[in-house]
Tab-separated table of C-alpha atoms and ligand atoms in Angstrom:
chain	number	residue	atom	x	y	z
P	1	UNK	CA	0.000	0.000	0.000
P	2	UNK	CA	1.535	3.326	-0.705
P	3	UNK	CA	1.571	6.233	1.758
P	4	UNK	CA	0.623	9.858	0.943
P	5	UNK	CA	0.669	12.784	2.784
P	6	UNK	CA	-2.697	14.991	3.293
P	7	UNK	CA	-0.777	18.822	3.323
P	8	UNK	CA	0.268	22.060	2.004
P	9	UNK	CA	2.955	22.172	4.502
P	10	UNK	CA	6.675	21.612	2.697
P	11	UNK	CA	8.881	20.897	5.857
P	12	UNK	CA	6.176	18.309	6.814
P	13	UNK	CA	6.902	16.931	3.005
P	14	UNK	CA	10.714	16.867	3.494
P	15	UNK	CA	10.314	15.472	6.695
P	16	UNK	CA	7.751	12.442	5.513
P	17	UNK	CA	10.494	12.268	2.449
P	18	UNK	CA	13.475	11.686	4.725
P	19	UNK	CA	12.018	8.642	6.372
P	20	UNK	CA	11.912	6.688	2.807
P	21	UNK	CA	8.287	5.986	3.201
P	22	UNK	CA	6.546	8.638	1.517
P	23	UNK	CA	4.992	7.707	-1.734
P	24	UNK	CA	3.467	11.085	-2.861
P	25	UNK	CA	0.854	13.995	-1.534
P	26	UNK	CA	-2.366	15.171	-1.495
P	27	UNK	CA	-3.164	18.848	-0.901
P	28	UNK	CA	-6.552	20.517	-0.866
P	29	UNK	CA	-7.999	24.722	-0.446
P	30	UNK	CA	-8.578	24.252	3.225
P	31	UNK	CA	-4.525	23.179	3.607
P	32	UNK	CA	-3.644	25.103	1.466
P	33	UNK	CA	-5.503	28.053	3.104
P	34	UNK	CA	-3.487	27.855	6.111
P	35	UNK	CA	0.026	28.387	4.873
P	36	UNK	CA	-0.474	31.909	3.992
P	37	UNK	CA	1.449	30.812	0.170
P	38	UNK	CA	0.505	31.189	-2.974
P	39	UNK	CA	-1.097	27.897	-4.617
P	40	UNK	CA	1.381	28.133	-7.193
P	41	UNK	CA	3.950	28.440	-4.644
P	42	UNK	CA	2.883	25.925	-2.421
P	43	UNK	CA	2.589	22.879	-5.687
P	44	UNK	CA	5.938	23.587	-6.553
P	45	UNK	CA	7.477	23.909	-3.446
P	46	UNK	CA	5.958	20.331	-2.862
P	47	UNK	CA	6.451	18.653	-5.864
P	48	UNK	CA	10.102	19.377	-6.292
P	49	UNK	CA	10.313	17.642	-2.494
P	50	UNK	CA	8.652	14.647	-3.056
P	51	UNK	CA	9.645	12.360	-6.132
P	52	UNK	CA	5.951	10.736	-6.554
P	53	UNK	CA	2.296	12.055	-7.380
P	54	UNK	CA	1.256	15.672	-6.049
P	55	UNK	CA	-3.005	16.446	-5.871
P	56	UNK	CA	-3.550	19.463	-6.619
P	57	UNK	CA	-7.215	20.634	-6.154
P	58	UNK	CA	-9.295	22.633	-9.123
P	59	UNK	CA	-11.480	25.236	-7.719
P	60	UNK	CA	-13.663	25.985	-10.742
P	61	UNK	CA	-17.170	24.087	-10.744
P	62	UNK	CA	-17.511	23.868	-14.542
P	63	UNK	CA	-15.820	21.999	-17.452
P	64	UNK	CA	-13.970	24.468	-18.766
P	65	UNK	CA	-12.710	26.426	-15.452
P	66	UNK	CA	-11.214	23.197	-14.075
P	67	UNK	CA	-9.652	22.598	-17.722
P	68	UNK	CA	-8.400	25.653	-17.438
P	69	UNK	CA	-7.004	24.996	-14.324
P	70	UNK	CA	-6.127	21.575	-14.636
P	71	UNK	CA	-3.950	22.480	-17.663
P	72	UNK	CA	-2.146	25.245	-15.644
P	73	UNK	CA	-1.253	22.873	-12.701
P	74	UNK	CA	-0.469	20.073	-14.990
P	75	UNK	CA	2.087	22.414	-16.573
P	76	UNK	CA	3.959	23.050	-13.218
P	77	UNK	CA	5.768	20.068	-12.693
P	78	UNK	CA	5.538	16.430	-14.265
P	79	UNK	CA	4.348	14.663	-10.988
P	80	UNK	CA	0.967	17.266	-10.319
P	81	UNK	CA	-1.844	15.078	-10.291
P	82	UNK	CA	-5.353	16.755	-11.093
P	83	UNK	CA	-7.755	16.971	-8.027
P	84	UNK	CA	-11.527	17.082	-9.063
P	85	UNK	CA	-14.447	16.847	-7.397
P	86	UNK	CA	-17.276	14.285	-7.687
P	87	UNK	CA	-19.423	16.172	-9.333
P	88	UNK	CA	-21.007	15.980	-13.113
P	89	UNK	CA	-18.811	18.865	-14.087
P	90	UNK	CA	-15.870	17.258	-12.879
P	91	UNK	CA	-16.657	13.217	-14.106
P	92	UNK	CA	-16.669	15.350	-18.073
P	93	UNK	CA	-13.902	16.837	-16.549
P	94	UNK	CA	-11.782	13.441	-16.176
P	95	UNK	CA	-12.584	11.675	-18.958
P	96	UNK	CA	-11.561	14.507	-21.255
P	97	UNK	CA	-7.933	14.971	-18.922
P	98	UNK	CA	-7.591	11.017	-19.079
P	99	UNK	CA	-8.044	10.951	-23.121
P	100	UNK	CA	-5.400	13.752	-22.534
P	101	UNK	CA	-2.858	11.167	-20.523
P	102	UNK	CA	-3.140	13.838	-17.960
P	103	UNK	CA	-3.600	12.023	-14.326
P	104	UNK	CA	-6.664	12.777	-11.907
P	105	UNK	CA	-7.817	12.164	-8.468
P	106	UNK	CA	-11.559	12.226	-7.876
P	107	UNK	CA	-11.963	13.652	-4.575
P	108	UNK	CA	-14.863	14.160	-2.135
P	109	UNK	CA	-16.506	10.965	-3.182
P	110	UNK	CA	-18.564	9.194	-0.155
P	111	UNK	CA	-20.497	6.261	-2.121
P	112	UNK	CA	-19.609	3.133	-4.010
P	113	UNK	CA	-21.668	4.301	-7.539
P	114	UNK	CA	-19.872	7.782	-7.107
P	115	UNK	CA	-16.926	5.885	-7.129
P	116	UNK	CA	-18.092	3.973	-10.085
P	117	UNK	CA	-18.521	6.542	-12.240
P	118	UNK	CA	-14.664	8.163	-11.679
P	119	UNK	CA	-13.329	4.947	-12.470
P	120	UNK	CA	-15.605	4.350	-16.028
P	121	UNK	CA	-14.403	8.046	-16.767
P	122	UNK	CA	-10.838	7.037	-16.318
P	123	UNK	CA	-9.784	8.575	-12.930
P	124	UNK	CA	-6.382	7.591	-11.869
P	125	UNK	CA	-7.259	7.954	-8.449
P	126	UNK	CA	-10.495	8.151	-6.448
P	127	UNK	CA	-10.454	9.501	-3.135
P	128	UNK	CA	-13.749	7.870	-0.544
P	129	UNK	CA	-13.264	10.184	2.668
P	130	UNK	CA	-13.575	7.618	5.531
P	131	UNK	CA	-13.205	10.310	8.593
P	132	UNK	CA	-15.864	12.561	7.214
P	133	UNK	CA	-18.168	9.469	6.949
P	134	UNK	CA	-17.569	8.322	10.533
P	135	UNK	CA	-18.082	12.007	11.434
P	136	UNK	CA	-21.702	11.651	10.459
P	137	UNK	CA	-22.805	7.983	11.661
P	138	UNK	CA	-21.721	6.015	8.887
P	139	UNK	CA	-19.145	3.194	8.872
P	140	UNK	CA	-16.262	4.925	6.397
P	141	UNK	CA	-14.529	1.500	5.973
P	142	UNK	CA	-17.366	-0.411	4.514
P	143	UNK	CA	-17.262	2.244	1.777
P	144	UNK	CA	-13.713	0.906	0.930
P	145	UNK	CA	-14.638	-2.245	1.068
P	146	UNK	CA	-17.538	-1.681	-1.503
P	147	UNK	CA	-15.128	0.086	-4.020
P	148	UNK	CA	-12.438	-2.169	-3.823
P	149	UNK	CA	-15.400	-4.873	-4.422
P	150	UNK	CA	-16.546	-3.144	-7.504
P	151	UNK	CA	-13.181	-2.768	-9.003
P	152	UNK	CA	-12.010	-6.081	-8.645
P	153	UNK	CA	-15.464	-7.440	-9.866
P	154	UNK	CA	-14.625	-4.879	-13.448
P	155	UNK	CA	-11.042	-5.089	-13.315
P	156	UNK	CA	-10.682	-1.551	-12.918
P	157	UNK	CA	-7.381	0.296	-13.062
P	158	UNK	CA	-8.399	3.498	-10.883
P	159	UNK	CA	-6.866	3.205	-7.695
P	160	UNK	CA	-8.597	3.899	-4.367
P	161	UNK	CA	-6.799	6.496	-2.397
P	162	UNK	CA	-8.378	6.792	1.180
P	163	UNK	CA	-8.873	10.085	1.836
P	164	UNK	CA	-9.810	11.650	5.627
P	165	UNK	CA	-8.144	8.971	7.595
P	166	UNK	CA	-7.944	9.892	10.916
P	167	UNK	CA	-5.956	7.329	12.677
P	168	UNK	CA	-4.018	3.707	12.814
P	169	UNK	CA	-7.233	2.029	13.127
P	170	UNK	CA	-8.393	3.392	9.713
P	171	UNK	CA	-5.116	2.729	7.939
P	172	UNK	CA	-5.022	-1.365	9.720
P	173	UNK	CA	-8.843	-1.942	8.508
P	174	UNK	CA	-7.584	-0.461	4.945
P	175	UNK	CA	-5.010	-2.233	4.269
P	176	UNK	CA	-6.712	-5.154	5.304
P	177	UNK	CA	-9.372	-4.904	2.225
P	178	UNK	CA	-6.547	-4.188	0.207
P	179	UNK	CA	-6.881	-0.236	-0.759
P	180	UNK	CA	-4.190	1.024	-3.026
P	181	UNK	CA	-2.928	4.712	-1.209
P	182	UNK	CA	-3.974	6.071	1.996
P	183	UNK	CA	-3.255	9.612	2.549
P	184	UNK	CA	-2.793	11.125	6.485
P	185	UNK	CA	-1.994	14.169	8.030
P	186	UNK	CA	2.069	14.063	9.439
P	187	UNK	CA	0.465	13.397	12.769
P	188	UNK	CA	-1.218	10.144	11.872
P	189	UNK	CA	1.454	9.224	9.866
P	190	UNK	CA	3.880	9.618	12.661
P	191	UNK	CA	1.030	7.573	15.477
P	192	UNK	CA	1.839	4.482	12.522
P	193	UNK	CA	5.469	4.246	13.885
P	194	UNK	CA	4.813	4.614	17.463
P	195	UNK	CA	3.523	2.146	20.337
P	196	UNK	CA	3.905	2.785	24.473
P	197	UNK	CA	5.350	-0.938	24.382
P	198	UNK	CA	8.133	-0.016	21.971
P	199	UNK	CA	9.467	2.733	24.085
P	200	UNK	CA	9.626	1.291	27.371
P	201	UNK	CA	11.096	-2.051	25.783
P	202	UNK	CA	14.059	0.250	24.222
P	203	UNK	CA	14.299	1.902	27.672
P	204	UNK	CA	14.450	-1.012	29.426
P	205	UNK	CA	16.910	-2.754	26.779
P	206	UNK	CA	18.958	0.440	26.747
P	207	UNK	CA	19.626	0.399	30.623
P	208	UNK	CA	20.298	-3.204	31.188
P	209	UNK	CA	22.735	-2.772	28.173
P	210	UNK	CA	24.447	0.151	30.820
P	211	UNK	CA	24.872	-3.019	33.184
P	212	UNK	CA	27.042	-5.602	30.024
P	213	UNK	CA	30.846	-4.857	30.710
P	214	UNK	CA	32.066	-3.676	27.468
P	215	UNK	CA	35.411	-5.256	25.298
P	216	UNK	CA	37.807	-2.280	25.720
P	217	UNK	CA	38.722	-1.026	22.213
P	218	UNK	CA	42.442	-2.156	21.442
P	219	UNK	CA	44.937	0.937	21.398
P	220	UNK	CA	45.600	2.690	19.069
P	221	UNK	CA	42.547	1.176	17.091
P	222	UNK	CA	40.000	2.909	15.171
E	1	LIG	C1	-7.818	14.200	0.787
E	1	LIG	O1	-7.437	14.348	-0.346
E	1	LIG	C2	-8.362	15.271	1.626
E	1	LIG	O2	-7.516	16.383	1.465
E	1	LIG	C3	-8.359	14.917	3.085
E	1	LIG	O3	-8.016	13.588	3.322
E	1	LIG	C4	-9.542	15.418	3.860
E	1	LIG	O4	-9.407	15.031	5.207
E	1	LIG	P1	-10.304	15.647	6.387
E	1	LIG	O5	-11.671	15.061	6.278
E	1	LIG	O6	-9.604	15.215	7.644
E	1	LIG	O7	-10.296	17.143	6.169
């Protein structure tokens, strides 16, 4: 499963980058919105940090703004992945960018036929938002595990990136079904590598170790 990173946020990117894990980004207006950059500023900033795919978000609601738009980003850098939401606008949207070769991730979808319909137009990516589900009473995972049913059952090639995950639970259960990309916030990302158990073991192993009488070094050695 490949890892992406949900932000606008560059040192978060070269951070994420630096580990060897990181497998691309998503960005979208809200995170964007809180860096205080230019969007232009902010895509290239990211996408010359991280060597893989880089969503970047059309704001227009109609078929020729988010061309527009989508042709402008595109044009940035070779790894910007078009953003675009579910929306009729944005399905015409996709299957005119995929006859183009240019890449897109369907965002903001939250059922199984939305996702559907962004894989027959030829999305590269679809992103079901399993936090924002949970958020209102549903159970986000069983989304995932509808699209990833649906795909399989039509062999299609769009790959499900799980959008809004909020923690390890949501990443465990979707990897599990067998999702292609989940994309966190550094904070989750950094909860993945972390357990209480792991700490106090290394604590533990790292004082008895205090207690081993050590070789001495032989003089004059390196
Ligand atoms: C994904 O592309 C979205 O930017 C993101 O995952 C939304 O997450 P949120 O519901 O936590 O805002």
């Amino acid at each position: 499963m490949k890892f992406f990173l949900d932000t606008a946020d560059v040192e978060e990117v070269r951070e994420a980058v630096a580990w060897g894990l990181l497998d691309g980004v998503t960005t979208n207006p809200s995170l964007v919105a809180k860096t205080g950059k230019t969007f232009r500023e902010v895509l290239c900033d990211i996408a010359e940090a991280v060597p893989g795919p880089v969503s970047a978000e059309v704001t227009a609601t109609d078929m020729a703004g988010m061309l527009d738009q989508a042709h402008e980003y595109a044009d940035l850098a070779s790894n910007i992945v078009i953003k675009i939401p579910l929306i009729v606008e944005g399905l015409k949207t996709v299957k005119k960018l995929s006859e183009e070769g240019i890449k897109t991730n369907v965002t903001l979808c939250f059922s199984s036929t939305q996702a559907l319909l962004a894989a027959k137009a030829g999305a590269t990516y679809v992103s079901p938002f399993v936090g924002r589900l949970d958020d209102i009473g549903h159970e986000g995972i069983e989304l995932i595990r509808e699209i990833r049913t649906i795909f399989d059952n039509y062999d299609f090639g769009t790959q499900i990136l799980v959008a809004s995950a909020r923690g390890p639970i949501h990443v465990r259960d979707v990897a599990i079904i067998g999702a292609d990309v989940v994309t966190l916030p550094f904070k989750v990302f950094e909860m993945l590598a972390k357990h209480p158990l792991t700490d106090s073991g290394l604590e533990k192993f790292l004082d008895d170790w205090k207690k081993v009488p050590q070789d001495k070094k032989p003089e004059g050695g390196a």
